[in-house]
Amino acid sequence: MATFFEIKQLICRLFGIRDIVDNDEDITVDIRPWRVSSSNEQENYQFVIVNAELQELYDKVCSMRNDALELYTGYYYEVGIDLNYPIIRNQEFPVISEDIANSIQYELGVPTIEYCIYLLIQIKDTMNQQQGRNSRVLPMRLRRPFDRYVSTNDNISLATLLPKMIGELSLKIKNMNSYAKDLSSFRNYKTSFVFEFMYKSGIALIEFTDIIDMFHMNNSIRGKLDVTQIGTPPLRKYTNDVVDYYKQALASNDPYIKFISFYHVMEYFFDEVFKRKLVTDLKDKITHPDFSYKNEDKIYDIALFVKNRLRMNDETGQGNELESLKYVLSEYISIDDLKVRIDAIDLNALQYYKNNKVLFCNAPVINWSDTQGVFNQLARRIYFTRNSLVHSKSGKNKERYRPYQDEKQLQLEIPLVKAVAELIIINSSEIF
């Protein structure tokens, strides 16, 4: 966990102060005069962050329990909320409601100073884990000049400025009973509040996955834009429908929509490739020297072959989906090209897929060196994950995708399906 001095340094950077030393001095923050009314006295152009008070605040936050972006005790719970609706973002808040019967109070509004310090700890921890320039660069939102948040109507202090600089809302739940509540209870209260808020307002309240999601601290998937490559005219004709699926995936920030849209690119070719494979295999059998239309056993073998190949998923005539996916992958994908493309999207992804299953659906690892089994493993990993997303029967809890809870893990599967979809689109195209 980030030390007190690291957090003190980070706060100084937010307010444009650098090169502080590790001591007990207070922090004096200067405010640009043009942001403050000229009627104020000179001392109002500054405010002081008292070191002892900051240390007490840090210690208080460290004494609280936490899980990802949840900060809580037995009597208090707070979590960051994404309200992506600018029209009301800064209006009508805080929203406060009280359940008198159960002694529970809810408040949706700007985060507390304690929660802000907790987020700074998370930010610093993440920066410490990153490499190169990212270990030193603040999230974009925190690089904005702080004086833009100064209002002469406020009592200017760390407690009034930092929540504005964080720029998000939080849901606070207070337990006013004489006995403590556990995290599971607070989460149940949160779920109830969030649903009724959405039901009554028609506006989504979404939890951030983690600190990286909240402050967009991970840019590993999006590479540097090469303008010279974009300037090259296209020389291939692509299928319109699959390009639309690909476009839908790139336009969304939701990994669920991304995965399903990339999967639709693969699914588009199921019938075409399945039919082609069936016809090719059938031709091989009926033209084989051992085949004779006068031999009833041989004819019966052909009938069994067709029957088994056409195991039905539904009444549309489509064959087994997993087998169809294998055929599509084998038809359009080179494993070497796939590995190169995945590596270009995310440098850590190939090793991750080799060593880690998809836990929420028990999808297998991919042994890239297994030339015989790699397409089977690749298809099963993608197909099992897809099934977990689209099926939600309560009896399948071990194989069911849970939104938000499993979102971070699903995000790790996006480089795989993105690369597969791109190669299918390219290799199914025609040259102009």
Short mmCIF file of C-alpha atoms in Angstrom, two decimals:
data_model
loop_
_atom_site.label_atom_id
_atom_site.label_comp_id
_atom_site.label_asym_id
_atom_site.label_seq_id
_atom_site.Cartn_x
_atom_site.Cartn_y
_atom_site.Cartn_z
CA MET A 1 0.00 0.00 0.00
CA ALA A 2 1.17 3.54 -0.76
CA THR A 3 2.86 5.21 2.20
CA PHE A 4 1.69 8.41 3.83
CA PHE A 5 4.56 10.35 2.28
CA GLU A 6 3.71 9.01 -1.20
CA ILE A 7 0.13 10.23 -0.78
CA LYS A 8 1.36 13.57 0.53
CA GLN A 9 3.62 13.87 -2.52
CA LEU A 10 0.74 12.96 -4.81
CA ILE A 11 -1.53 15.60 -3.26
CA CYS A 12 1.22 18.18 -3.68
CA ARG A 13 1.48 17.30 -7.37
CA LEU A 14 -2.27 17.78 -7.76
CA PHE A 15 -1.87 21.31 -6.44
CA GLY A 16 1.23 22.14 -8.48
CA ILE A 17 3.76 21.70 -5.68
CA ARG A 18 6.90 19.64 -6.35
CA ASP A 19 10.12 18.66 -4.60
CA ILE A 20 8.72 18.33 -1.09
CA VAL A 21 10.78 16.62 1.60
CA ASP A 22 9.70 13.84 3.94
CA ASN A 23 8.95 15.82 7.06
CA ASP A 24 6.02 17.03 9.16
CA GLU A 25 5.58 20.39 7.42
CA ASP A 26 2.13 21.57 6.43
CA ILE A 27 1.28 22.10 2.75
CA THR A 28 0.51 25.66 1.67
CA VAL A 29 -1.43 25.85 -1.58
CA ASP A 30 -1.46 29.08 -3.59
CA ILE A 31 -4.56 29.92 -5.59
CA ARG A 32 -4.35 32.06 -8.72
CA PRO A 33 -5.77 35.52 -7.89
CA TRP A 34 -7.86 35.75 -11.07
CA ARG A 35 -9.96 32.83 -9.85
CA VAL A 36 -10.83 34.51 -6.56
CA SER A 37 -12.97 37.59 -6.04
CA SER A 38 -10.92 40.79 -5.66
CA SER A 39 -12.92 41.66 -2.58
CA ASN A 40 -11.20 38.90 -0.60
CA GLU A 41 -8.13 39.53 1.47
CA GLN A 42 -4.70 38.28 0.37
CA GLU A 43 -4.76 35.34 2.80
CA ASN A 44 -7.76 33.92 0.92
CA TYR A 45 -5.47 33.25 -2.01
CA GLN A 46 -4.00 30.38 -0.04
CA PHE A 47 -5.17 27.46 1.99
CA VAL A 48 -3.21 25.12 4.21
CA ILE A 49 -3.33 21.33 4.41
CA VAL A 50 -2.27 20.58 7.98
CA ASN A 51 0.14 17.66 8.06
CA ALA A 52 -1.24 16.21 11.30
CA GLU A 53 -4.79 16.30 9.94
CA LEU A 54 -3.70 14.66 6.68
CA GLN A 55 -1.86 11.94 8.62
CA GLU A 56 -4.97 11.33 10.73
CA LEU A 57 -7.08 11.09 7.59
CA TYR A 58 -4.63 8.64 5.98
CA ASP A 59 -4.55 6.49 9.10
CA LYS A 60 -8.35 6.45 9.27
CA VAL A 61 -8.64 5.25 5.68
CA CYS A 62 -5.98 2.57 6.24
CA SER A 63 -7.91 1.28 9.25
CA MET A 64 -11.05 0.74 7.15
CA ARG A 65 -11.68 -2.43 5.17
CA ASN A 66 -11.76 -2.44 1.39
CA ASP A 67 -12.42 -4.60 -1.64
CA ALA A 68 -11.51 -3.16 -5.05
CA LEU A 69 -13.38 0.20 -5.06
CA GLU A 70 -15.48 -0.57 -1.98
CA LEU A 71 -14.48 1.12 1.29
CA TYR A 72 -16.37 0.07 4.40
CA THR A 73 -16.66 -0.62 8.10
CA GLY A 74 -19.43 -2.42 9.95
CA TYR A 75 -21.40 0.84 10.01
CA TYR A 76 -20.44 2.57 6.77
CA TYR A 77 -20.02 1.68 3.10
CA GLU A 78 -18.94 3.75 0.09
CA VAL A 79 -18.36 2.86 -3.54
CA GLY A 80 -17.67 4.87 -6.69
CA ILE A 81 -20.53 5.21 -9.19
CA ASP A 82 -20.47 6.15 -12.86
CA LEU A 83 -23.46 8.29 -13.74
CA ASN A 84 -22.89 8.89 -17.42
CA TYR A 85 -25.60 11.49 -17.79
CA PRO A 86 -24.03 15.00 -17.87
CA ILE A 87 -27.32 16.90 -17.82
CA ILE A 88 -28.02 15.91 -14.23
CA ARG A 89 -24.46 15.10 -13.19
CA ASN A 90 -24.03 18.28 -11.17
CA GLN A 91 -27.66 18.87 -10.38
CA GLU A 92 -30.03 17.53 -7.75
CA PHE A 93 -27.23 16.04 -5.65
CA PRO A 94 -26.89 14.71 -3.10
CA VAL A 95 -29.84 12.32 -3.33
CA ILE A 96 -30.57 11.20 0.24
CA SER A 97 -33.08 8.62 1.36
CA GLU A 98 -33.58 6.96 4.72
CA ASP A 99 -35.03 3.56 5.54
CA ILE A 100 -36.34 4.30 9.03
CA ALA A 101 -37.62 0.78 9.62
CA ASN A 102 -34.21 -0.80 9.03
CA SER A 103 -32.10 2.17 10.21
CA ILE A 104 -30.25 2.49 6.90
CA GLN A 105 -29.43 5.79 5.17
CA TYR A 106 -28.47 6.14 1.52
CA GLU A 107 -26.72 9.07 -0.13
CA LEU A 108 -25.70 9.45 -3.78
CA GLY A 109 -23.43 12.44 -4.27
CA VAL A 110 -19.83 13.64 -4.33
CA PRO A 111 -17.42 11.29 -2.56
CA THR A 112 -16.26 11.88 0.98
CA ILE A 113 -12.71 13.07 1.62
CA GLU A 114 -11.95 9.64 3.10
CA TYR A 115 -13.02 7.93 -0.11
CA CYS A 116 -10.99 10.40 -2.16
CA ILE A 117 -7.87 9.56 -0.15
CA TYR A 118 -8.61 5.87 -0.66
CA LEU A 119 -8.78 6.44 -4.43
CA LEU A 120 -5.45 8.28 -4.33
CA ILE A 121 -3.92 5.29 -2.53
CA GLN A 122 -5.27 3.03 -5.27
CA ILE A 123 -3.94 5.35 -7.98
CA LYS A 124 -0.48 5.46 -6.42
CA ASP A 125 -0.43 1.67 -5.96
CA THR A 126 -1.30 1.24 -9.63
CA MET A 127 1.35 3.75 -10.73
CA ASN A 128 3.92 1.86 -8.64
CA GLN A 129 3.03 -1.36 -10.49
CA GLN A 130 3.28 0.18 -13.94
CA GLN A 131 6.49 0.45 -15.91
CA GLY A 132 8.28 3.24 -17.70
CA ARG A 133 6.59 6.58 -18.18
CA ASN A 134 3.22 5.32 -16.88
CA SER A 135 4.71 4.92 -13.41
CA ARG A 136 5.18 8.69 -13.20
CA VAL A 137 2.26 10.13 -15.16
CA LEU A 138 -0.95 11.07 -13.35
CA PRO A 139 -4.33 10.13 -14.84
CA MET A 140 -5.44 12.77 -17.33
CA ARG A 141 -8.31 13.98 -15.16
CA LEU A 142 -5.97 14.79 -12.27
CA ARG A 143 -3.63 16.81 -14.47
CA ARG A 144 -6.18 19.59 -14.95
CA PRO A 145 -5.43 22.87 -13.13
CA PHE A 146 -7.07 22.64 -9.73
CA ASP A 147 -8.05 26.30 -9.63
CA ARG A 148 -10.84 25.59 -12.14
CA TYR A 149 -12.69 23.96 -9.23
CA VAL A 150 -12.29 26.93 -6.87
CA SER A 151 -15.42 28.82 -5.96
CA THR A 152 -15.57 31.81 -3.65
CA ASN A 153 -18.80 30.38 -2.26
CA ASP A 154 -16.88 27.43 -0.84
CA ASN A 155 -14.82 27.16 2.26
CA ILE A 156 -11.66 26.37 0.29
CA SER A 157 -9.96 23.26 1.66
CA LEU A 158 -8.75 19.84 0.65
CA ALA A 159 -12.15 18.43 1.65
CA THR A 160 -14.01 20.75 -0.76
CA LEU A 161 -11.58 20.65 -3.69
CA LEU A 162 -10.44 17.02 -3.88
CA PRO A 163 -13.93 15.52 -4.47
CA LYS A 164 -14.40 17.94 -7.39
CA MET A 165 -11.02 16.96 -8.81
CA ILE A 166 -11.90 13.26 -8.53
CA GLY A 167 -14.95 14.08 -10.63
CA GLU A 168 -17.13 11.07 -9.86
CA LEU A 169 -20.08 10.28 -7.63
CA SER A 170 -20.21 7.73 -4.85
CA LEU A 171 -22.96 5.83 -3.11
CA LYS A 172 -22.74 6.03 0.67
CA ILE A 173 -24.70 3.69 2.93
CA LYS A 174 -24.83 4.29 6.67
CA ASN A 175 -25.83 1.60 9.13
CA MET A 176 -27.42 3.39 12.08
CA ASN A 177 -28.14 0.22 14.03
CA SER A 178 -26.24 -0.66 17.20
CA TYR A 179 -24.78 -3.76 15.54
CA ALA A 180 -22.36 -4.02 12.62
CA LYS A 181 -23.26 -5.17 9.11
CA ASP A 182 -21.07 -7.36 6.92
CA LEU A 183 -20.01 -6.58 3.35
CA SER A 184 -22.63 -8.90 1.87
CA SER A 185 -25.41 -6.96 3.62
CA PHE A 186 -24.11 -3.63 2.35
CA ARG A 187 -23.94 -5.03 -1.18
CA ASN A 188 -27.56 -6.14 -0.94
CA TYR A 189 -28.57 -2.63 0.17
CA LYS A 190 -26.55 -1.19 -2.70
CA THR A 191 -28.24 -3.45 -5.26
CA SER A 192 -31.68 -2.44 -3.97
CA PHE A 193 -30.90 1.28 -4.09
CA VAL A 194 -29.32 1.07 -7.56
CA PHE A 195 -32.26 -0.83 -9.06
CA GLU A 196 -34.91 1.50 -7.64
CA PHE A 197 -32.94 4.58 -8.71
CA MET A 198 -32.70 3.21 -12.26
CA TYR A 199 -36.36 2.11 -12.25
CA LYS A 200 -37.58 5.54 -11.18
CA SER A 201 -35.18 7.69 -13.22
CA GLY A 202 -34.48 5.57 -16.30
CA ILE A 203 -30.77 6.35 -15.84
CA ALA A 204 -28.11 3.67 -15.37
CA LEU A 205 -25.94 3.65 -12.26
CA ILE A 206 -22.81 1.66 -13.07
CA GLU A 207 -19.99 0.59 -10.81
CA PHE A 208 -16.45 0.96 -12.08
CA THR A 209 -14.54 -2.30 -12.36
CA ASP A 210 -11.43 -0.96 -10.64
CA ILE A 211 -9.25 2.13 -10.34
CA ILE A 212 -7.87 1.57 -13.86
CA ASP A 213 -11.40 1.64 -15.24
CA MET A 214 -12.35 4.74 -13.25
CA PHE A 215 -9.34 6.82 -14.32
CA HIS A 216 -8.52 5.17 -17.68
CA MET A 217 -5.03 4.24 -16.52
CA ASN A 218 -4.50 1.31 -18.89
CA ASN A 219 -3.77 2.08 -22.51
CA SER A 220 -2.10 -1.23 -23.34
CA ILE A 221 -4.80 -2.40 -25.76
CA ARG A 222 -4.97 0.76 -27.84
CA GLY A 223 -1.74 1.19 -29.74
CA LYS A 224 -0.21 4.33 -31.20
CA LEU A 225 -2.04 5.57 -34.29
CA ASP A 226 0.05 5.15 -37.43
CA VAL A 227 -1.30 7.83 -39.76
CA THR A 228 0.91 6.67 -42.65
CA GLN A 229 -0.78 3.26 -42.68
CA ILE A 230 -4.27 4.77 -42.59
CA GLY A 231 -3.37 6.82 -45.67
CA THR A 232 -2.89 3.63 -47.73
CA PRO A 233 -5.96 2.98 -49.98
CA PRO A 234 -7.84 -0.31 -49.38
CA LEU A 235 -7.16 -3.04 -51.94
CA ARG A 236 -9.71 -5.56 -50.68
CA LYS A 237 -13.50 -5.84 -50.70
CA TYR A 238 -14.89 -6.82 -47.28
CA THR A 239 -18.29 -8.22 -46.32
CA ASN A 240 -20.49 -5.33 -45.17
CA ASP A 241 -22.30 -7.17 -42.39
CA VAL A 242 -19.17 -8.42 -40.63
CA VAL A 243 -17.58 -4.97 -40.85
CA ASP A 244 -20.69 -3.62 -39.10
CA TYR A 245 -20.23 -6.17 -36.28
CA TYR A 246 -16.59 -5.15 -36.01
CA LYS A 247 -17.57 -1.47 -35.93
CA GLN A 248 -20.10 -2.15 -33.17
CA ALA A 249 -17.41 -3.85 -31.09
CA LEU A 250 -14.97 -0.96 -31.42
CA ALA A 251 -17.67 1.62 -30.69
CA SER A 252 -18.53 0.11 -27.30
CA ASN A 253 -16.63 0.27 -24.01
CA ASP A 254 -18.60 -2.67 -22.61
CA PRO A 255 -16.58 -5.92 -22.86
CA TYR A 256 -19.84 -7.88 -23.08
CA ILE A 257 -20.89 -6.05 -26.24
CA LYS A 258 -17.36 -6.19 -27.59
CA PHE A 259 -17.10 -9.96 -27.14
CA ILE A 260 -20.54 -10.73 -28.60
CA SER A 261 -19.95 -8.41 -31.58
CA PHE A 262 -16.59 -10.00 -32.38
CA TYR A 263 -18.22 -13.43 -32.00
CA HIS A 264 -20.90 -12.42 -34.51
CA VAL A 265 -18.11 -11.99 -37.08
CA MET A 266 -17.20 -15.66 -36.59
CA GLU A 267 -20.83 -16.81 -36.42
CA TYR A 268 -21.63 -15.11 -39.73
CA PHE A 269 -19.64 -17.76 -41.61
CA PHE A 270 -20.92 -20.83 -39.71
CA ASP A 271 -23.44 -22.03 -42.31
CA GLU A 272 -21.22 -21.25 -45.29
CA VAL A 273 -18.12 -22.99 -43.95
CA PHE A 274 -20.07 -25.87 -42.40
CA LYS A 275 -21.78 -26.59 -45.71
CA ARG A 276 -18.51 -26.32 -47.63
CA LYS A 277 -16.79 -28.70 -45.22
CA LEU A 278 -19.67 -31.20 -45.34
CA VAL A 279 -19.78 -31.20 -49.14
CA THR A 280 -16.01 -31.61 -49.43
CA ASP A 281 -15.89 -34.51 -46.99
CA LEU A 282 -18.90 -36.17 -48.65
CA LYS A 283 -17.27 -35.88 -52.09
CA ASP A 284 -14.11 -37.49 -50.70
CA LYS A 285 -16.10 -40.43 -49.39
CA ILE A 286 -18.26 -41.11 -52.45
CA THR A 287 -15.30 -40.79 -54.85
CA HIS A 288 -13.01 -43.01 -52.79
CA PRO A 289 -11.99 -46.25 -54.58
CA ASP A 290 -13.38 -48.31 -51.70
CA PHE A 291 -16.88 -46.85 -52.09
CA SER A 292 -19.48 -48.66 -54.16
CA TYR A 293 -23.10 -47.63 -54.55
CA LYS A 294 -23.90 -51.35 -54.90
CA ASN A 295 -22.61 -52.04 -51.37
CA GLU A 296 -25.46 -51.41 -48.91
CA ASP A 297 -23.09 -51.17 -45.93
CA LYS A 298 -21.12 -48.43 -47.67
CA ILE A 299 -24.32 -46.55 -48.47
CA TYR A 300 -25.42 -46.90 -44.87
CA ASP A 301 -22.04 -45.57 -43.66
CA ILE A 302 -22.55 -42.50 -45.83
CA ALA A 303 -26.02 -41.97 -44.35
CA LEU A 304 -24.61 -42.24 -40.81
CA PHE A 305 -21.85 -39.80 -41.70
CA VAL A 306 -24.33 -37.17 -42.89
CA LYS A 307 -26.63 -37.78 -39.92
CA ASN A 308 -23.82 -37.40 -37.39
CA ARG A 309 -22.42 -34.33 -39.08
CA LEU A 310 -25.83 -32.66 -39.05
CA ARG A 311 -26.42 -32.91 -35.32
CA MET A 312 -28.94 -30.18 -34.91
CA ASN A 313 -28.83 -27.20 -32.57
CA ASP A 314 -32.22 -26.04 -33.76
CA GLU A 315 -34.60 -26.44 -36.66
CA THR A 316 -32.78 -24.06 -38.98
CA GLY A 317 -30.53 -26.72 -40.48
CA GLN A 318 -27.42 -25.36 -38.80
CA GLY A 319 -24.92 -27.93 -37.58
CA ASN A 320 -23.27 -28.12 -34.17
CA GLU A 321 -22.05 -24.62 -33.30
CA LEU A 322 -18.80 -25.65 -31.66
CA GLU A 323 -17.88 -27.76 -34.68
CA SER A 324 -18.88 -24.91 -36.98
CA LEU A 325 -16.65 -22.53 -35.03
CA LYS A 326 -13.73 -24.96 -35.39
CA TYR A 327 -14.31 -25.11 -39.13
CA VAL A 328 -14.41 -21.31 -39.44
CA LEU A 329 -11.20 -20.95 -37.42
CA SER A 330 -9.44 -23.64 -39.46
CA GLU A 331 -10.66 -22.08 -42.71
CA TYR A 332 -9.62 -18.47 -42.07
CA ILE A 333 -7.03 -18.44 -39.28
CA SER A 334 -3.31 -19.12 -39.30
CA ILE A 335 -2.12 -19.69 -35.73
CA ASP A 336 1.16 -17.91 -36.43
CA ASP A 337 -0.69 -14.87 -37.83
CA LEU A 338 -3.08 -14.96 -34.90
CA LYS A 339 -0.23 -14.93 -32.38
CA VAL A 340 1.40 -11.99 -34.13
CA ARG A 341 -1.86 -10.01 -34.14
CA ILE A 342 -2.68 -10.78 -30.49
CA ASP A 343 0.84 -9.73 -29.51
CA ALA A 344 0.37 -6.43 -31.35
CA ILE A 345 -2.84 -5.76 -29.41
CA ASP A 346 -1.63 -6.80 -25.95
CA LEU A 347 1.91 -7.96 -25.16
CA ASN A 348 0.79 -10.04 -22.18
CA ALA A 349 -2.19 -11.79 -23.76
CA LEU A 350 -0.55 -14.84 -25.36
CA GLN A 351 1.05 -15.92 -22.10
CA TYR A 352 -2.19 -15.23 -20.24
CA TYR A 353 -4.23 -17.49 -22.55
CA LYS A 354 -1.59 -20.21 -22.24
CA ASN A 355 -1.58 -20.22 -18.43
CA ASN A 356 -5.08 -19.14 -17.36
CA LYS A 357 -8.55 -20.57 -17.85
CA VAL A 358 -11.61 -18.32 -18.06
CA LEU A 359 -12.74 -18.95 -14.50
CA PHE A 360 -16.39 -17.87 -14.79
CA CYS A 361 -17.05 -20.49 -17.49
CA ASN A 362 -14.16 -22.94 -17.09
CA ALA A 363 -12.99 -22.30 -20.65
CA PRO A 364 -9.66 -24.05 -21.32
CA VAL A 365 -6.16 -22.67 -21.72
CA ILE A 366 -4.61 -22.51 -25.20
CA ASN A 367 -1.38 -24.43 -25.75
CA TRP A 368 -0.02 -22.49 -28.72
CA SER A 369 2.65 -25.14 -29.41
CA ASP A 370 0.10 -27.98 -29.70
CA THR A 371 -0.28 -28.07 -33.49
CA GLN A 372 -2.87 -30.86 -33.34
CA GLY A 373 -5.09 -29.48 -30.59
CA VAL A 374 -4.72 -25.70 -30.74
CA PHE A 375 -7.80 -25.08 -32.92
CA ASN A 376 -9.92 -27.23 -30.61
CA GLN A 377 -8.66 -25.33 -27.54
CA LEU A 378 -9.12 -21.98 -29.25
CA ALA A 379 -12.69 -22.81 -30.30
CA ARG A 380 -13.64 -24.18 -26.88
CA ARG A 381 -12.26 -21.13 -25.05
CA ILE A 382 -14.21 -18.74 -27.28
CA TYR A 383 -17.39 -20.85 -27.41
CA PHE A 384 -17.58 -21.60 -23.66
CA THR A 385 -17.12 -17.89 -22.91
CA ARG A 386 -19.82 -16.96 -25.42
CA ASN A 387 -22.26 -19.46 -23.87
CA SER A 388 -21.63 -18.04 -20.43
CA LEU A 389 -22.52 -14.56 -21.70
CA VAL A 390 -25.76 -15.46 -23.45
CA HIS A 391 -27.17 -18.07 -21.03
CA SER A 392 -28.25 -17.00 -17.54
CA LYS A 393 -30.04 -19.95 -15.96
CA SER A 394 -29.72 -19.79 -12.18
CA GLY A 395 -28.84 -23.48 -12.00
CA LYS A 396 -25.67 -22.79 -14.02
CA ASN A 397 -24.04 -20.52 -11.46
CA LYS A 398 -20.58 -22.01 -12.00
CA GLU A 399 -20.75 -21.27 -15.73
CA ARG A 400 -22.74 -18.05 -15.71
CA TYR A 401 -21.27 -14.62 -16.46
CA ARG A 402 -22.07 -12.10 -13.75
CA PRO A 403 -22.03 -8.50 -15.03
CA TYR A 404 -19.58 -6.22 -13.23
CA GLN A 405 -18.27 -9.04 -11.02
CA ASP A 406 -16.70 -10.89 -13.98
CA GLU A 407 -16.25 -7.87 -16.24
CA LYS A 408 -12.55 -7.42 -15.60
CA GLN A 409 -11.81 -11.04 -16.50
CA LEU A 410 -13.95 -10.84 -19.62
CA GLN A 411 -11.96 -7.78 -20.69
CA LEU A 412 -8.86 -9.97 -20.83
CA GLU A 413 -10.54 -12.12 -23.52
CA ILE A 414 -11.11 -9.18 -25.88
CA PRO A 415 -7.66 -9.22 -27.55
CA LEU A 416 -8.23 -12.88 -28.48
CA VAL A 417 -11.65 -12.48 -30.12
CA LYS A 418 -10.67 -9.15 -31.65
CA ALA A 419 -7.65 -10.68 -33.37
CA VAL A 420 -9.69 -13.70 -34.53
CA ALA A 421 -12.44 -11.46 -35.95
CA GLU A 422 -9.92 -9.27 -37.77
CA LEU A 423 -8.20 -12.22 -39.45
CA ILE A 424 -11.55 -13.70 -40.49
CA ILE A 425 -12.66 -10.39 -42.00
CA ILE A 426 -9.37 -10.05 -43.89
CA ASN A 427 -9.06 -13.65 -45.05
CA SER A 428 -12.69 -13.85 -46.19
CA SER A 429 -12.33 -10.71 -48.32
CA GLU A 430 -11.73 -10.41 -52.04
CA ILE A 431 -9.08 -8.40 -53.88
CA PHE A 432 -10.53 -5.48 -55.85
#
